[in-house]
CSV table of C-alpha atoms in Angstrom, one decimal:
chain,number,residue,atom,x,y,z
A,1,THR,CA,14.2,7.1,-19.4
A,2,ILE,CA,17.5,5.7,-18.2
A,3,ALA,CA,17.9,4.9,-14.5
A,4,LEU,CA,20.5,6.9,-12.6
A,5,PRO,CA,22.9,5.3,-10.1
A,6,HIS,CA,21.1,6.7,-7.1
A,7,GLU,CA,17.9,5.0,-8.4
A,8,LEU,CA,19.4,1.5,-8.6
A,9,ALA,CA,19.7,-1.2,-6.0
A,10,PRO,CA,20.7,-4.9,-6.2
A,11,LYS,CA,18.0,-7.4,-7.0
A,12,PRO,CA,17.1,-9.5,-3.9
A,13,ARG,CA,18.9,-12.8,-4.1
A,14,SER,CA,15.8,-14.8,-3.1
A,15,LEU,CA,13.7,-13.5,-6.0
A,16,ASP,CA,13.7,-14.4,-9.7
A,17,TYR,CA,13.4,-11.5,-12.2
A,18,VAL,CA,9.6,-11.7,-12.6
A,19,GLN,CA,9.1,-11.5,-8.8
A,20,ALA,CA,11.7,-8.7,-8.5
A,21,ALA,CA,9.9,-6.7,-11.2
A,22,ALA,CA,6.9,-6.5,-8.9
A,23,VAL,CA,8.8,-4.8,-6.1
A,24,PRO,CA,10.3,-1.3,-6.7
A,25,LEU,CA,7.4,1.0,-7.5
A,26,ALA,CA,4.8,-0.6,-5.2
A,27,ALA,CA,7.1,-1.3,-2.3
A,28,LEU,CA,8.7,2.2,-2.4
A,29,THR,CA,5.2,3.7,-2.5
A,30,ALA,CA,4.2,1.8,0.6
A,31,TRP,CA,7.5,2.5,2.4
A,32,GLN,CA,7.3,6.2,1.8
A,33,ALA,CA,3.7,6.5,2.7
A,34,LEU,CA,4.1,4.6,6.0
A,35,PHE,CA,7.5,5.9,7.1
A,36,ASP,CA,8.3,9.2,5.3
A,37,TYR,CA,4.8,10.7,5.5
A,38,ALA,CA,2.9,8.9,8.3
A,39,ASP,CA,5.9,8.3,10.5
A,40,LEU,CA,4.3,4.9,11.5
A,41,SER,CA,5.7,3.4,14.7
A,42,ALA,CA,5.3,0.3,16.8
A,43,GLY,CA,2.0,0.2,18.8
A,44,GLN,CA,0.1,2.4,16.5
A,45,THR,CA,-3.1,1.4,14.6
A,46,ILE,CA,-3.1,1.7,10.8
A,47,LEU,CA,-6.0,1.2,8.5
A,48,ILE,CA,-5.0,0.2,4.9
A,49,HIS,CA,-7.6,0.7,2.2
A,50,GLY,CA,-7.1,-1.6,-0.9
A,51,ALA,CA,-4.9,-3.9,1.1
A,52,ALA,CA,-4.8,-6.7,-1.4
A,53,GLY,CA,-3.7,-4.5,-4.3
A,54,GLY,CA,-0.3,-3.9,-5.7
A,55,VAL,CA,0.8,-1.3,-3.1
A,56,GLY,CA,-1.5,-2.6,-0.3
A,57,VAL,CA,0.2,-6.0,0.0
A,58,PHE,CA,3.5,-4.3,0.7
A,59,ALA,CA,1.9,-1.8,3.1
A,60,VAL,CA,0.4,-4.6,5.2
A,61,GLN,CA,3.7,-6.4,5.4
A,62,LEU,CA,5.7,-3.3,6.2
A,63,ALA,CA,3.2,-2.1,8.9
A,64,ARG,CA,3.3,-5.5,10.6
A,65,TRP,CA,7.1,-5.5,10.5
A,66,ALA,CA,7.1,-2.1,12.1
A,67,GLY,CA,5.0,-3.4,15.0
A,68,ALA,CA,1.8,-1.6,14.2
A,69,HIS,CA,-1.7,-3.0,14.6
A,70,VAL,CA,-2.9,-3.6,11.1
A,71,ILE,CA,-6.5,-3.3,9.9
A,72,ALA,CA,-7.1,-4.0,6.3
A,73,THR,CA,-10.1,-3.4,4.0
A,74,GLY,CA,-10.6,-6.1,1.3
A,75,SER,CA,-13.1,-8.5,-0.1
A,76,ALA,CA,-14.1,-11.7,1.7
A,77,HIS,CA,-12.2,-13.5,-1.0
A,78,ASN,CA,-8.9,-12.0,0.3
A,79,ARG,CA,-9.5,-12.5,4.0
A,80,ASP,CA,-7.2,-15.5,4.6
A,81,PHE,CA,-4.7,-14.0,2.2
A,82,LEU,CA,-4.5,-10.7,4.1
A,83,ARG,CA,-4.2,-12.5,7.4
A,84,GLU,CA,-1.2,-14.5,6.0
A,85,LEU,CA,0.4,-11.2,5.0
A,86,GLY,CA,0.1,-9.9,8.6
A,87,ALA,CA,-3.2,-8.1,9.0
A,88,ASN,CA,-4.6,-8.3,12.5
A,89,GLU,CA,-8.1,-7.4,11.4
A,90,ILE,CA,-9.8,-7.6,8.0
A,91,ILE,CA,-13.0,-5.7,7.1
A,92,ASP,CA,-15.0,-6.9,4.2
A,93,TYR,CA,-15.8,-3.6,2.5
A,94,THR,CA,-18.7,-5.2,0.5
A,95,THR,CA,-20.7,-5.9,3.7
A,96,THR,CA,-19.3,-3.8,6.5
A,97,PRO,CA,-18.9,0.0,6.5
A,98,PHE,CA,-15.4,0.4,8.0
A,99,GLU,CA,-16.4,3.6,9.8
A,100,GLU,CA,-18.7,1.6,11.9
A,101,VAL,CA,-16.0,-0.7,13.3
A,102,VAL,CA,-12.8,1.4,13.2
A,103,HIS,CA,-12.3,4.4,15.6
A,104,ASP,CA,-9.3,6.5,16.5
A,105,ALA,CA,-6.8,5.1,14.0
A,106,ASP,CA,-3.4,6.7,14.2
A,107,VAL,CA,-2.8,6.3,10.4
A,108,ILE,CA,-4.9,5.7,7.4
A,109,PHE,CA,-3.2,4.7,4.1
A,110,ASP,CA,-5.7,5.2,1.2
A,111,THR,CA,-5.1,3.6,-2.2
A,112,VAL,CA,-8.7,3.7,-3.2
A,113,GLY,CA,-9.9,7.3,-3.0
A,114,GLY,CA,-13.4,8.7,-3.8
A,115,ASN,CA,-16.1,7.9,-1.2
A,116,THR,CA,-13.7,5.6,0.7
A,117,LEU,CA,-11.4,8.6,1.4
A,118,GLU,CA,-14.3,10.9,2.3
A,119,ARG,CA,-15.6,8.5,4.9
A,120,SER,CA,-12.1,8.0,6.4
A,121,TRP,CA,-11.6,11.5,8.0
A,122,GLN,CA,-14.0,10.7,10.9
A,123,ILE,CA,-12.1,7.7,12.1
A,124,VAL,CA,-8.6,9.2,12.4
A,125,LYS,CA,-7.8,10.3,15.9
A,126,PRO,CA,-7.1,14.0,16.3
A,127,GLY,CA,-3.5,14.6,15.4
A,128,GLY,CA,-3.4,11.4,13.3
A,129,THR,CA,-2.4,11.2,9.6
A,130,LEU,CA,-4.2,10.2,6.5
A,131,VAL,CA,-2.0,9.5,3.5
A,132,SER,CA,-3.3,9.1,0.0
A,133,VAL,CA,-1.8,8.1,-3.3
A,134,VAL,CA,-4.9,8.3,-5.5
A,135,SER,CA,-4.9,10.4,-8.7
A,136,PRO,CA,-6.0,13.0,-9.3
A,137,ARG,CA,-4.9,14.6,-6.0
A,138,PRO,CA,-8.0,14.6,-3.7
A,139,SER,CA,-9.3,17.6,-1.8
A,140,PHE,CA,-8.2,17.7,1.9
A,141,GLU,CA,-10.7,20.3,3.0
A,142,GLU,CA,-12.1,18.1,5.8
A,143,ALA,CA,-8.7,17.5,7.3
A,144,LYS,CA,-9.0,20.7,9.3
A,145,THR,CA,-12.4,19.8,10.6
A,146,TYR,CA,-11.1,16.6,12.1
A,147,SER,CA,-7.6,17.9,13.1
A,148,VAL,CA,-6.0,15.3,10.9
A,149,HIS,CA,-2.7,15.7,9.1
A,150,PRO,CA,-3.3,15.1,5.4
A,151,ALA,CA,-0.6,13.9,2.9
A,152,TRP,CA,-0.6,13.1,-0.8
A,153,PHE,CA,2.5,12.2,-2.8
A,154,VAL,CA,3.9,10.6,-5.9
A,155,VAL,CA,6.6,8.0,-5.2
A,156,GLU,CA,10.3,9.0,-5.7
A,157,PRO,CA,13.2,6.7,-6.6
A,158,ASN,CA,15.3,5.9,-3.6
A,159,ARG,CA,18.3,3.6,-3.6
A,160,GLU,CA,18.7,3.3,0.2
A,161,GLN,CA,15.1,2.4,0.7
A,162,LEU,CA,15.2,-0.2,-2.1
A,163,ILE,CA,18.2,-1.8,-0.4
A,164,GLN,CA,16.3,-1.9,2.9
A,165,ILE,CA,13.3,-3.4,1.2
A,166,GLY,CA,15.5,-6.0,-0.5
A,167,THR,CA,17.1,-6.9,2.8
A,168,LEU,CA,13.7,-7.5,4.3
A,169,ILE,CA,12.7,-9.7,1.4
A,170,ASP,CA,15.9,-11.8,1.6
A,171,ALA,CA,15.3,-12.1,5.3
A,172,GLY,CA,11.8,-13.5,4.7
A,173,LYS,CA,10.1,-10.6,6.4
A,174,MET,CA,8.3,-9.6,3.2
A,175,ARG,CA,7.5,-10.9,-0.2
A,176,PRO,CA,6.1,-9.6,-3.5
A,177,ILE,CA,2.8,-10.9,-4.7
A,178,VAL,CA,2.4,-11.5,-8.4
A,179,ASP,CA,-1.2,-11.8,-9.6
A,180,THR,CA,-0.5,-12.3,-13.4
A,181,VAL,CA,2.4,-12.5,-15.8
A,182,LEU,CA,1.7,-11.4,-19.3
A,183,PRO,CA,3.9,-11.0,-22.4
A,184,LEU,CA,4.9,-7.4,-23.3
A,185,SER,CA,2.7,-7.6,-26.4
A,186,GLN,CA,-0.3,-7.7,-24.0
A,187,ALA,CA,0.6,-4.4,-22.2
A,188,ARG,CA,-2.8,-2.9,-23.1
A,189,GLU,CA,-4.6,-5.9,-21.5
A,190,ALA,CA,-2.4,-5.7,-18.5
A,191,TYR,CA,-3.2,-2.0,-18.0
A,192,GLU,CA,-6.9,-2.7,-18.3
A,193,GLN,CA,-6.8,-5.5,-15.9
A,194,GLY,CA,-4.9,-3.4,-13.4
A,195,ALA,CA,-7.3,-0.5,-13.8
A,196,ASP,CA,-10.2,-2.8,-12.9
A,197,GLY,CA,-8.9,-2.6,-9.3
A,198,HIS,CA,-9.4,-6.3,-8.3
A,199,THR,CA,-5.9,-7.7,-8.7
A,200,ARG,CA,-4.1,-9.4,-5.9
A,201,GLY,CA,-0.7,-7.9,-5.9
A,202,LYS,CA,1.0,-6.9,-9.1
A,203,ILE,CA,0.7,-7.6,-12.8
A,204,VAL,CA,4.1,-8.2,-14.4
A,205,LEU,CA,5.0,-7.9,-18.1
A,206,ARG,CA,7.7,-10.3,-19.4
């Protein structure tokens, strides 16, 4: 497909083209989840599942920029990394059930799905929001039981939001994380690596 004018924004001056390629889809997904669907604001508590992933790394940085208290789930291997990105608390999902240590979160942003999503309803405060981007679209039957606002979406192109994201990047408030750079001829390997779910940031094809 050909990008339309309303889908285009200038490349951040501080990034090279490989770094810039890691931004639009993931950063827009995080932006729209936090601000369009969850209406995240300063002082709120947000739990981000899959915080070290391609979308998660932007969500952590944006939530911290917005003034929220950021709790991130990730492996012990990513603890220091997530702290550097701005997470206030990190929960090692391999050893600690997050529902035992998190209570009354204002917002949960789920990029993992499955059992992780199912266990999340009980820790959102009544009136809070749970946003998911997992595919296929999950069932939100339990949302009513816990008086939680559920949201699921597919990211939409947005020039204005991309410009705001680029401004934050050039101001040093946020940065893309590139896990691996592969040649276009290895697109299949890149897809398989991403589907494994253990990348730190994005995989970029050159």
